[in-house]
Amino acid sequence: MSRVYLLPVATFLVFQVTFIGTYIFAVLEGHVVPTVPYISDAATYSPESCVFGQLINIGSVLLGITIYVRYRHVLQLYEHHPDLDASVLRQNRLALWFGLVSCLGISFVGNFQETNVRIVHFIGAFCCFGCGTLYFWMQALISYLIFPMSGTRIYAHLRLGMSVVCTILFILLAVTGVMSHILFKGQNPRKWYPSDGGWYFHVVSSISEWIIATIFSFFILSFTQEFRDVSLSHPQIALMSYTATI
């Protein structure tokens, strides 16, 4: 498989279609107000929740494969360039686990709606954004360590910048999100109006979530150029035992 570079592109497109499409669908159905709802709020009610869950599952699988390919990519670089710092292996292994936990969190968010299983939904969101941000930091560091064998200095700077922004926004999202729900006095948080209380905290929190989700997609997309040097082959299957009956 020589077109591995299309994997980050496909992942990027699936997530963007999921977020934007679900939002438009929810607004047209009257399930949320157009003024920056949370992503998960736009996917609370049927039928958009069904579409959101299905696409999120597809995106999670694609993201997991992308993260694993990146992990093997860095391993191959280390094997071919033994002069690389040994810390690359440790950072690469940590990045793999943070990335996979983030994928699991995304799946939780898509399959456990906030109105149905709140605690699981929030755990999934924390794993998604928290571990995802840690994954970005690991990959930003790896990008500097493997340069110039792979990637460019510009991409390393961009990944570092996105990691810093995601960290700030993640903290902002968590703090303002909690404060907005404490101050909320309305009936339905999916239809949050300025008169319901905590409006400005809600807007800051939801905008932070949308920006983080967008940065996540672009961070994965940044692997496209490096994946042009990657080729995948079909896994070898060996039969442990074989009995022929005539």
PDB file of C-alpha atoms in Angstrom:
ATOM      1  CA  MET A   1       0.000   0.000   0.000  1.00  0.00           C
ATOM      2  CA  SER A   2       1.852   3.061  -1.238  1.00  0.00           C
ATOM      3  CA  ARG A   3      -0.801   5.723  -0.629  1.00  0.00           C
ATOM      4  CA  VAL A   4      -0.439   5.778   3.129  1.00  0.00           C
ATOM      5  CA  TYR A   5      -0.368   9.574   3.003  1.00  0.00           C
ATOM      6  CA  LEU A   6      -4.109   9.494   2.283  1.00  0.00           C
ATOM      7  CA  LEU A   7      -4.777   8.057   5.751  1.00  0.00           C
ATOM      8  CA  PRO A   8      -4.360  11.372   7.638  1.00  0.00           C
ATOM      9  CA  VAL A   9      -6.377  13.108   4.913  1.00  0.00           C
ATOM     10  CA  ALA A  10      -9.245  10.635   5.295  1.00  0.00           C
ATOM     11  CA  THR A  11      -9.153  11.012   9.081  1.00  0.00           C
ATOM     12  CA  PHE A  12      -9.231  14.797   8.781  1.00  0.00           C
ATOM     13  CA  LEU A  13     -12.178  14.747   6.370  1.00  0.00           C
ATOM     14  CA  VAL A  14     -14.234  12.296   8.444  1.00  0.00           C
ATOM     15  CA  PHE A  15     -13.917  14.391  11.600  1.00  0.00           C
ATOM     16  CA  GLN A  16     -14.636  17.679   9.830  1.00  0.00           C
ATOM     17  CA  VAL A  17     -17.708  16.257   8.094  1.00  0.00           C
ATOM     18  CA  THR A  18     -18.846  14.794  11.422  1.00  0.00           C
ATOM     19  CA  PHE A  19     -18.530  18.026  13.418  1.00  0.00           C
ATOM     20  CA  ILE A  20     -19.837  20.465  10.832  1.00  0.00           C
ATOM     21  CA  GLY A  21     -22.508  18.153   9.414  1.00  0.00           C
ATOM     22  CA  THR A  22     -23.909  17.269  12.844  1.00  0.00           C
ATOM     23  CA  TYR A  23     -24.029  20.934  13.829  1.00  0.00           C
ATOM     24  CA  ILE A  24     -25.920  21.929  10.674  1.00  0.00           C
ATOM     25  CA  PHE A  25     -28.305  18.985  11.057  1.00  0.00           C
ATOM     26  CA  ALA A  26     -29.023  19.792  14.732  1.00  0.00           C
ATOM     27  CA  VAL A  27     -29.688  23.476  13.971  1.00  0.00           C
ATOM     28  CA  LEU A  28     -32.033  22.610  11.101  1.00  0.00           C
ATOM     29  CA  GLU A  29     -33.896  20.148  13.349  1.00  0.00           C
ATOM     30  CA  GLY A  30     -34.215  22.801  16.069  1.00  0.00           C
ATOM     31  CA  HIS A  31     -32.397  20.681  18.655  1.00  0.00           C
ATOM     32  CA  VAL A  32     -29.807  23.362  19.464  1.00  0.00           C
ATOM     33  CA  VAL A  33     -29.502  27.113  19.105  1.00  0.00           C
ATOM     34  CA  PRO A  34     -27.092  28.248  16.360  1.00  0.00           C
ATOM     35  CA  THR A  35     -24.929  30.204  18.825  1.00  0.00           C
ATOM     36  CA  VAL A  36     -21.915  27.907  19.331  1.00  0.00           C
ATOM     37  CA  PRO A  37     -23.314  24.851  21.122  1.00  0.00           C
ATOM     38  CA  TYR A  38     -20.953  22.176  22.364  1.00  0.00           C
ATOM     39  CA  ILE A  39     -20.107  19.594  19.715  1.00  0.00           C
ATOM     40  CA  SER A  40     -21.693  16.848  21.792  1.00  0.00           C
ATOM     41  CA  ASP A  41     -24.822  18.977  22.379  1.00  0.00           C
ATOM     42  CA  ALA A  42     -25.382  19.038  18.626  1.00  0.00           C
ATOM     43  CA  ALA A  43     -25.251  15.221  18.663  1.00  0.00           C
ATOM     44  CA  THR A  44     -27.580  14.589  21.585  1.00  0.00           C
ATOM     45  CA  TYR A  45     -30.870  13.846  19.852  1.00  0.00           C
ATOM     46  CA  SER A  46     -31.837  11.475  17.059  1.00  0.00           C
ATOM     47  CA  PRO A  47     -31.300  11.318  14.104  1.00  0.00           C
ATOM     48  CA  GLU A  48     -28.086  13.400  14.243  1.00  0.00           C
ATOM     49  CA  SER A  49     -26.847  11.428  17.269  1.00  0.00           C
ATOM     50  CA  CYS A  50     -26.976   8.232  15.184  1.00  0.00           C
ATOM     51  CA  VAL A  51     -25.019   9.788  12.320  1.00  0.00           C
ATOM     52  CA  PHE A  52     -22.550  11.374  14.752  1.00  0.00           C
ATOM     53  CA  GLY A  53     -21.930   8.083  16.560  1.00  0.00           C
ATOM     54  CA  GLN A  54     -21.375   6.147  13.346  1.00  0.00           C
ATOM     55  CA  LEU A  55     -18.990   8.689  11.847  1.00  0.00           C
ATOM     56  CA  ILE A  56     -17.127   9.119  15.132  1.00  0.00           C
ATOM     57  CA  ASN A  57     -16.549   5.354  15.285  1.00  0.00           C
ATOM     58  CA  ILE A  58     -15.166   5.396  11.734  1.00  0.00           C
ATOM     59  CA  GLY A  59     -12.997   8.387  12.591  1.00  0.00           C
ATOM     60  CA  SER A  60     -11.714   6.708  15.761  1.00  0.00           C
ATOM     61  CA  VAL A  61     -10.622   3.638  13.811  1.00  0.00           C
ATOM     62  CA  LEU A  62      -8.889   5.752  11.151  1.00  0.00           C
ATOM     63  CA  LEU A  63      -7.227   7.832  13.849  1.00  0.00           C
ATOM     64  CA  GLY A  64      -6.031   4.721  15.665  1.00  0.00           C
ATOM     65  CA  ILE A  65      -4.516   3.334  12.467  1.00  0.00           C
ATOM     66  CA  THR A  66      -2.855   6.694  11.763  1.00  0.00           C
ATOM     67  CA  ILE A  67      -1.372   6.800  15.259  1.00  0.00           C
ATOM     68  CA  TYR A  68      -0.054   3.242  14.902  1.00  0.00           C
ATOM     69  CA  VAL A  69       1.461   3.961  11.472  1.00  0.00           C
ATOM     70  CA  ARG A  70       3.197   7.012  12.928  1.00  0.00           C
ATOM     71  CA  TYR A  71       4.511   4.838  15.775  1.00  0.00           C
ATOM     72  CA  ARG A  72       5.952   2.292  13.328  1.00  0.00           C
ATOM     73  CA  HIS A  73       7.259   5.094  11.126  1.00  0.00           C
ATOM     74  CA  VAL A  74       9.359   6.479  13.976  1.00  0.00           C
ATOM     75  CA  LEU A  75      10.545   2.952  14.878  1.00  0.00           C
ATOM     76  CA  GLN A  76      11.769   2.426  11.319  1.00  0.00           C
ATOM     77  CA  LEU A  77      13.577   5.754  11.384  1.00  0.00           C
ATOM     78  CA  TYR A  78      15.367   4.743  14.572  1.00  0.00           C
ATOM     79  CA  GLU A  79      16.400   1.377  13.094  1.00  0.00           C
ATOM     80  CA  HIS A  80      17.824   3.045   9.998  1.00  0.00           C
ATOM     81  CA  HIS A  81      19.441   5.908  11.925  1.00  0.00           C
ATOM     82  CA  PRO A  82      21.013   4.443  15.098  1.00  0.00           C
ATOM     83  CA  ASP A  83      22.605   7.831  15.809  1.00  0.00           C
ATOM     84  CA  LEU A  84      19.189   9.153  16.840  1.00  0.00           C
ATOM     85  CA  ASP A  85      18.712   9.927  20.518  1.00  0.00           C
ATOM     86  CA  ALA A  86      17.552   6.828  22.424  1.00  0.00           C
ATOM     87  CA  SER A  87      14.835   8.926  24.071  1.00  0.00           C
ATOM     88  CA  VAL A  88      12.973   8.777  20.744  1.00  0.00           C
ATOM     89  CA  LEU A  89      11.905   5.208  21.535  1.00  0.00           C
ATOM     90  CA  ARG A  90      10.550   6.141  24.947  1.00  0.00           C
ATOM     91  CA  GLN A  91       8.715   9.204  23.629  1.00  0.00           C
ATOM     92  CA  ASN A  92       7.336   7.192  20.738  1.00  0.00           C
ATOM     93  CA  ARG A  93       5.966   4.493  23.032  1.00  0.00           C
ATOM     94  CA  LEU A  94       4.351   7.053  25.326  1.00  0.00           C
ATOM     95  CA  ALA A  95       2.850   8.837  22.339  1.00  0.00           C
ATOM     96  CA  LEU A  96       1.305   5.594  21.109  1.00  0.00           C
ATOM     97  CA  TRP A  97      -0.479   4.952  24.410  1.00  0.00           C
ATOM     98  CA  PHE A  98      -1.658   8.547  24.800  1.00  0.00           C
ATOM     99  CA  GLY A  99      -2.945   8.484  21.235  1.00  0.00           C
ATOM    100  CA  LEU A 100      -4.831   5.197  21.625  1.00  0.00           C
ATOM    101  CA  VAL A 101      -6.450   6.332  24.886  1.00  0.00           C
ATOM    102  CA  SER A 102      -7.517   9.503  23.083  1.00  0.00           C
ATOM    103  CA  CYS A 103      -9.125   7.358  20.348  1.00  0.00           C
ATOM    104  CA  LEU A 104     -10.988   5.387  22.993  1.00  0.00           C
ATOM    105  CA  GLY A 105     -12.182   8.650  24.544  1.00  0.00           C
ATOM    106  CA  ILE A 106     -13.484   9.880  21.187  1.00  0.00           C
ATOM    107  CA  SER A 107     -15.458   6.667  20.808  1.00  0.00           C
ATOM    108  CA  PHE A 108     -16.935   7.104  24.302  1.00  0.00           C
ATOM    109  CA  VAL A 109     -18.018  10.648  23.465  1.00  0.00           C
ATOM    110  CA  GLY A 110     -19.748   9.494  20.303  1.00  0.00           C
ATOM    111  CA  ASN A 111     -21.531   6.482  21.796  1.00  0.00           C
ATOM    112  CA  PHE A 112     -22.469   7.735  25.271  1.00  0.00           C
ATOM    113  CA  GLN A 113     -24.498  10.930  24.964  1.00  0.00           C
ATOM    114  CA  GLU A 114     -24.286  13.486  27.754  1.00  0.00           C
ATOM    115  CA  THR A 115     -28.029  13.215  28.462  1.00  0.00           C
ATOM    116  CA  ASN A 116     -27.919   9.414  28.780  1.00  0.00           C
ATOM    117  CA  VAL A 117     -24.642   8.447  30.479  1.00  0.00           C
ATOM    118  CA  ARG A 118     -23.119  11.708  31.683  1.00  0.00           C
ATOM    119  CA  ILE A 119     -20.149  10.342  33.644  1.00  0.00           C
ATOM    120  CA  VAL A 120     -18.934   8.092  30.812  1.00  0.00           C
ATOM    121  CA  HIS A 121     -19.356  10.938  28.329  1.00  0.00           C
ATOM    122  CA  PHE A 122     -17.250  13.279  30.474  1.00  0.00           C
ATOM    123  CA  ILE A 123     -14.575  10.619  31.052  1.00  0.00           C
ATOM    124  CA  GLY A 124     -14.428  10.117  27.289  1.00  0.00           C
ATOM    125  CA  ALA A 125     -14.127  13.855  26.674  1.00  0.00           C
ATOM    126  CA  PHE A 126     -11.307  14.115  29.238  1.00  0.00           C
ATOM    127  CA  CYS A 127      -9.449  11.186  27.662  1.00  0.00           C
ATOM    128  CA  CYS A 128      -9.998  12.617  24.186  1.00  0.00           C
ATOM    129  CA  PHE A 129      -8.799  16.160  24.837  1.00  0.00           C
ATOM    130  CA  GLY A 130      -6.408  15.493  27.734  1.00  0.00           C
ATOM    131  CA  CYS A 131      -4.559  12.485  26.326  1.00  0.00           C
ATOM    132  CA  GLY A 132      -4.837  13.948  22.831  1.00  0.00           C
ATOM    133  CA  THR A 133      -3.002  17.071  23.980  1.00  0.00           C
ATOM    134  CA  LEU A 134      -0.296  14.953  25.630  1.00  0.00           C
ATOM    135  CA  TYR A 135       0.019  13.012  22.378  1.00  0.00           C
ATOM    136  CA  PHE A 136       0.601  16.292  20.552  1.00  0.00           C
ATOM    137  CA  TRP A 137       3.368  17.276  22.949  1.00  0.00           C
ATOM    138  CA  MET A 138       5.051  13.894  22.461  1.00  0.00           C
ATOM    139  CA  GLN A 139       4.819  14.179  18.685  1.00  0.00           C
ATOM    140  CA  ALA A 140       6.098  17.752  18.712  1.00  0.00           C
ATOM    141  CA  LEU A 141       9.162  16.615  20.665  1.00  0.00           C
ATOM    142  CA  ILE A 142       9.650  13.622  18.352  1.00  0.00           C
ATOM    143  CA  SER A 143       9.444  15.933  15.324  1.00  0.00           C
ATOM    144  CA  TYR A 144      12.456  17.865  16.617  1.00  0.00           C
ATOM    145  CA  LEU A 145      14.375  14.692  17.495  1.00  0.00           C
ATOM    146  CA  ILE A 146      13.962  13.016  14.079  1.00  0.00           C
ATOM    147  CA  PHE A 147      14.738  16.141  12.050  1.00  0.00           C
ATOM    148  CA  PRO A 148      16.321  16.211   9.441  1.00  0.00           C
ATOM    149  CA  MET A 149      15.897  12.465   8.807  1.00  0.00           C
ATOM    150  CA  SER A 150      12.158  13.022   8.468  1.00  0.00           C
ATOM    151  CA  GLY A 151       9.922  16.060   8.421  1.00  0.00           C
ATOM    152  CA  THR A 152      10.896  19.695   8.425  1.00  0.00           C
ATOM    153  CA  ARG A 153      11.675  22.282  11.056  1.00  0.00           C
ATOM    154  CA  ILE A 154       8.533  24.190  10.051  1.00  0.00           C
ATOM    155  CA  TYR A 155       6.312  21.194  10.814  1.00  0.00           C
ATOM    156  CA  ALA A 156       8.029  20.748  14.168  1.00  0.00           C
ATOM    157  CA  HIS A 157       7.370  24.410  15.020  1.00  0.00           C
ATOM    158  CA  LEU A 158       3.738  24.114  13.895  1.00  0.00           C
ATOM    159  CA  ARG A 159       3.162  21.024  16.023  1.00  0.00           C
ATOM    160  CA  LEU A 160       4.724  22.706  19.023  1.00  0.00           C
ATOM    161  CA  GLY A 161       2.524  25.759  18.489  1.00  0.00           C
ATOM    162  CA  MET A 162      -0.610  23.623  18.185  1.00  0.00           C
ATOM    163  CA  SER A 163       0.352  21.758  21.361  1.00  0.00           C
ATOM    164  CA  VAL A 164       0.695  25.016  23.301  1.00  0.00           C
ATOM    165  CA  VAL A 165      -2.648  26.334  22.017  1.00  0.00           C
ATOM    166  CA  CYS A 166      -4.423  23.046  22.782  1.00  0.00           C
ATOM    167  CA  THR A 167      -3.036  23.029  26.333  1.00  0.00           C
ATOM    168  CA  ILE A 168      -4.285  26.566  27.000  1.00  0.00           C
ATOM    169  CA  LEU A 169      -7.678  25.884  25.442  1.00  0.00           C
ATOM    170  CA  PHE A 170      -8.080  22.566  27.281  1.00  0.00           C
ATOM    171  CA  ILE A 171      -7.614  24.316  30.634  1.00  0.00           C
ATOM    172  CA  LEU A 172      -9.917  27.135  29.519  1.00  0.00           C
ATOM    173  CA  LEU A 173     -12.525  24.622  28.337  1.00  0.00           C
ATOM    174  CA  ALA A 174     -12.509  22.737  31.633  1.00  0.00           C
ATOM    175  CA  VAL A 175     -12.637  25.819  33.907  1.00  0.00           C
ATOM    176  CA  THR A 176     -15.249  27.829  32.012  1.00  0.00           C
ATOM    177  CA  GLY A 177     -17.300  24.685  31.332  1.00  0.00           C
ATOM    178  CA  VAL A 178     -17.638  23.939  35.043  1.00  0.00           C
ATOM    179  CA  MET A 179     -18.394  27.575  35.892  1.00  0.00           C
ATOM    180  CA  SER A 180     -21.029  27.893  33.167  1.00  0.00           C
ATOM    181  CA  HIS A 181     -22.927  24.826  34.394  1.00  0.00           C
ATOM    182  CA  ILE A 182     -22.795  26.077  37.986  1.00  0.00           C
ATOM    183  CA  LEU A 183     -24.322  29.409  36.913  1.00  0.00           C
ATOM    184  CA  PHE A 184     -26.850  27.906  34.489  1.00  0.00           C
ATOM    185  CA  LYS A 185     -30.458  28.552  35.567  1.00  0.00           C
ATOM    186  CA  GLY A 186     -32.315  27.520  32.413  1.00  0.00           C
ATOM    187  CA  GLN A 187     -34.288  24.395  31.570  1.00  0.00           C
ATOM    188  CA  ASN A 188     -32.325  22.885  28.668  1.00  0.00           C
ATOM    189  CA  PRO A 189     -28.537  23.364  28.333  1.00  0.00           C
ATOM    190  CA  ARG A 190     -28.808  22.276  24.672  1.00  0.00           C
ATOM    191  CA  LYS A 191     -30.714  25.527  24.101  1.00  0.00           C
ATOM    192  CA  TRP A 192     -28.631  27.931  26.137  1.00  0.00           C
ATOM    193  CA  TYR A 193     -29.743  31.580  25.979  1.00  0.00           C
ATOM    194  CA  PRO A 194     -28.049  34.675  27.487  1.00  0.00           C
ATOM    195  CA  SER A 195     -30.851  34.957  30.048  1.00  0.00           C
ATOM    196  CA  ASP A 196     -30.136  31.456  31.396  1.00  0.00           C
ATOM    197  CA  GLY A 197     -27.023  32.523  33.300  1.00  0.00           C
ATOM    198  CA  GLY A 198     -23.375  31.601  32.772  1.00  0.00           C
ATOM    199  CA  TRP A 199     -23.727  32.617  29.117  1.00  0.00           C
ATOM    200  CA  TYR A 200     -20.279  34.123  28.593  1.00  0.00           C
ATOM    201  CA  PHE A 201     -18.543  31.189  30.286  1.00  0.00           C
ATOM    202  CA  HIS A 202     -20.567  28.836  28.097  1.00  0.00           C
ATOM    203  CA  VAL A 203     -19.565  30.672  24.915  1.00  0.00           C
ATOM    204  CA  VAL A 204     -15.876  30.675  25.871  1.00  0.00           C
ATOM    205  CA  SER A 205     -16.025  26.985  26.769  1.00  0.00           C
ATOM    206  CA  SER A 206     -17.834  25.885  23.603  1.00  0.00           C
ATOM    207  CA  ILE A 207     -15.616  27.993  21.323  1.00  0.00           C
ATOM    208  CA  SER A 208     -12.558  26.473  23.013  1.00  0.00           C
ATOM    209  CA  GLU A 209     -13.943  22.996  22.327  1.00  0.00           C
ATOM    210  CA  TRP A 210     -14.549  23.750  18.642  1.00  0.00           C
ATOM    211  CA  ILE A 211     -11.061  25.213  18.214  1.00  0.00           C
ATOM    212  CA  ILE A 212      -9.417  22.233  19.951  1.00  0.00           C
ATOM    213  CA  ALA A 213     -11.336  19.783  17.768  1.00  0.00           C
ATOM    214  CA  THR A 214     -10.265  21.697  14.656  1.00  0.00           C
ATOM    215  CA  ILE A 215      -6.624  21.778  15.759  1.00  0.00           C
ATOM    216  CA  PHE A 216      -6.777  18.030  16.462  1.00  0.00           C
ATOM    217  CA  SER A 217      -7.834  17.419  12.873  1.00  0.00           C
ATOM    218  CA  PHE A 218      -5.111  19.650  11.427  1.00  0.00           C
ATOM    219  CA  PHE A 219      -2.449  18.099  13.656  1.00  0.00           C
ATOM    220  CA  ILE A 220      -3.229  14.657  12.246  1.00  0.00           C
ATOM    221  CA  LEU A 221      -3.300  16.145   8.752  1.00  0.00           C
ATOM    222  CA  SER A 222       0.264  17.394   9.276  1.00  0.00           C
ATOM    223  CA  PHE A 223       1.515  13.775   9.047  1.00  0.00           C
ATOM    224  CA  THR A 224       0.556  13.638   5.357  1.00  0.00           C
ATOM    225  CA  GLN A 225       3.920  14.749   3.961  1.00  0.00           C
ATOM    226  CA  GLU A 226       5.944  12.371   6.140  1.00  0.00           C
ATOM    227  CA  PHE A 227       3.649   9.451   5.312  1.00  0.00           C
ATOM    228  CA  ARG A 228       4.582   9.842   1.644  1.00  0.00           C
ATOM    229  CA  ASP A 229       7.809   8.025   2.566  1.00  0.00           C
ATOM    230  CA  VAL A 230       5.899   5.164   4.223  1.00  0.00           C
ATOM    231  CA  SER A 231       4.745   1.953   2.584  1.00  0.00           C
ATOM    232  CA  LEU A 232       2.527  -0.711   4.130  1.00  0.00           C
ATOM    233  CA  SER A 233       2.415  -4.391   3.241  1.00  0.00           C
ATOM    234  CA  HIS A 234      -0.196  -7.027   3.967  1.00  0.00           C
ATOM    235  CA  PRO A 235       0.412  -8.880   7.266  1.00  0.00           C
ATOM    236  CA  GLN A 236       1.723 -12.403   6.948  1.00  0.00           C
ATOM    237  CA  ILE A 237      -0.628 -15.113   8.196  1.00  0.00           C
ATOM    238  CA  ALA A 238       0.794 -18.476   9.345  1.00  0.00           C
ATOM    239  CA  LEU A 239      -1.327 -21.495  10.172  1.00  0.00           C
ATOM    240  CA  MET A 240      -0.341 -23.041  13.517  1.00  0.00           C
ATOM    241  CA  SER A 241      -1.865 -26.358  12.550  1.00  0.00           C
ATOM    242  CA  TYR A 242      -3.299 -27.655   9.328  1.00  0.00           C
ATOM    243  CA  THR A 243      -5.222 -30.880   8.766  1.00  0.00           C
ATOM    244  CA  ALA A 244      -6.116 -32.012   5.269  1.00  0.00           C
ATOM    245  CA  THR A 245      -9.092 -34.325   4.900  1.00  0.00           C
ATOM    246  CA  ILE A 246      -9.446 -36.364   1.722  1.00  0.00           C
TER     247      ILE A 246
END
